[in-house]
């Protein structure tokens, strides 16, 4: 089946939008909205240390849970599910379901090779390839 043969590297976005862990949450949220993306890997000294989502940041901003200047590092998820560029799309789909809480799915998976962030793959990327086979 094509999901087993297609590799993550064939579908992933290589030019990943990221945010520094010291950035203010409000600016991270603005960046997510401006680029119409749902999640961004968080970096510290060029290494991925977490991920922030538009849902989490937006929810807390609406509820006024942040003080002015609250940094991304205090809002990010630290336990991040990732895949390798050599993993199959089938593997990525499994991670999206198996590592998500409850009945949800993970929409964005950072792609990490040898400890380095090399891309990101989304559920939308995978749906595009499925459409070709329907």
XYZ file of C-alpha atoms in Angstrom:
134
model
C 0.000 0.000 0.000
C 1.229 3.517 -0.738
C 1.147 4.580 2.931
C 3.869 2.042 3.696
C 6.034 3.007 0.715
C 5.758 6.794 0.927
C 8.251 8.316 3.344
C 7.668 11.274 5.650
C 10.441 13.151 3.809
C 8.368 12.975 0.602
C 5.479 14.967 2.124
C 6.934 17.025 4.968
C 7.362 20.781 4.940
C 11.095 21.447 5.110
C 10.974 25.187 5.804
C 9.521 24.958 9.310
C 8.163 28.012 11.071
C 9.498 27.972 14.647
C 9.424 30.150 17.730
C 12.081 30.741 20.371
C 11.239 29.625 23.913
C 11.899 33.168 25.194
C 9.332 34.761 22.828
C 6.150 36.181 24.363
C 3.096 33.943 23.980
C 1.039 36.711 22.376
C 3.608 37.084 19.577
C 3.774 33.321 19.069
C -0.017 33.260 18.725
C 0.092 36.132 16.212
C 2.687 34.220 14.174
C 0.485 31.110 14.121
C -2.528 33.149 12.985
C -0.587 35.148 10.383
C 0.746 31.996 8.718
C -2.497 30.023 9.188
C -0.806 27.105 10.920
C -1.932 25.211 13.992
C 1.378 24.439 15.707
C 5.013 25.526 15.866
C 8.057 23.764 17.255
C 9.737 25.712 20.058
C 13.511 26.134 19.921
C 16.174 26.921 22.494
C 19.649 27.553 21.105
C 18.540 25.991 17.802
C 17.316 22.732 19.371
C 13.660 21.731 19.607
C 12.487 21.758 23.224
C 8.705 21.724 22.779
C 5.724 22.701 20.667
C 2.957 25.308 20.952
C -0.468 25.085 19.377
C -2.868 27.795 18.309
C -5.631 26.067 20.253
C -3.715 26.036 23.536
C -2.351 29.569 23.216
C -5.640 31.010 21.952
C -7.672 29.357 24.684
C -5.409 30.697 27.428
C -5.222 34.164 25.857
C -9.027 34.370 25.687
C -9.293 33.286 29.326
C -6.635 35.869 30.212
C -4.451 33.175 31.778
C -1.224 34.923 30.788
C 0.397 37.982 32.252
C 1.904 40.432 29.764
C 5.244 39.057 28.667
C 4.518 35.413 29.518
C 7.074 33.400 27.578
C 6.434 30.499 25.245
C 8.529 28.199 27.454
C 5.847 28.389 30.149
C 3.041 27.487 27.715
C 4.665 24.889 25.449
C 4.154 21.143 25.545
C 7.465 19.507 26.384
C 6.631 15.884 25.617
C 6.489 16.101 21.825
C 5.626 13.178 19.565
C 8.000 13.153 16.575
C 8.807 11.084 13.526
C 11.914 10.580 11.413
C 12.135 11.622 7.766
C 12.699 7.954 6.876
C 9.528 6.777 8.638
C 6.638 5.730 6.430
C 3.434 7.737 6.235
C 1.730 4.751 7.849
C 4.107 5.138 10.823
C 3.317 8.874 11.020
C -0.441 8.204 11.033
C 0.047 5.657 13.818
C 1.956 8.212 15.908
C -0.743 10.844 15.255
C -3.344 8.506 16.752
C -1.359 6.538 19.342
C 0.411 9.465 21.032
C -2.631 11.775 21.195
C -4.662 12.129 24.381
C -8.078 10.492 24.486
C -9.922 10.267 21.181
C -8.066 13.163 19.563
C -5.276 13.098 16.990
C -2.049 15.035 16.690
C -2.327 17.431 13.735
C 1.356 18.353 13.350
C 4.364 16.094 13.880
C 7.862 17.547 13.983
C 10.292 15.544 11.869
C 13.567 14.973 13.710
C 16.692 13.248 12.391
C 19.691 12.739 14.687
C 18.290 15.247 17.182
C 17.811 17.974 14.544
C 14.466 19.417 13.434
C 14.357 18.845 9.663
C 10.671 19.330 8.894
C 7.070 19.033 9.981
C 4.256 16.879 8.637
C 0.572 17.591 9.132
C -2.616 15.621 8.848
C -3.407 17.878 5.878
C -0.215 16.770 4.089
C -1.299 13.159 4.502
C -4.868 13.831 3.359
C -3.500 15.376 0.137
C -1.720 12.150 -0.805
C -4.771 10.072 0.131
C -6.882 12.197 -2.214
C -4.661 11.158 -5.123
C -5.553 7.519 -4.494
C -9.305 7.959 -4.059
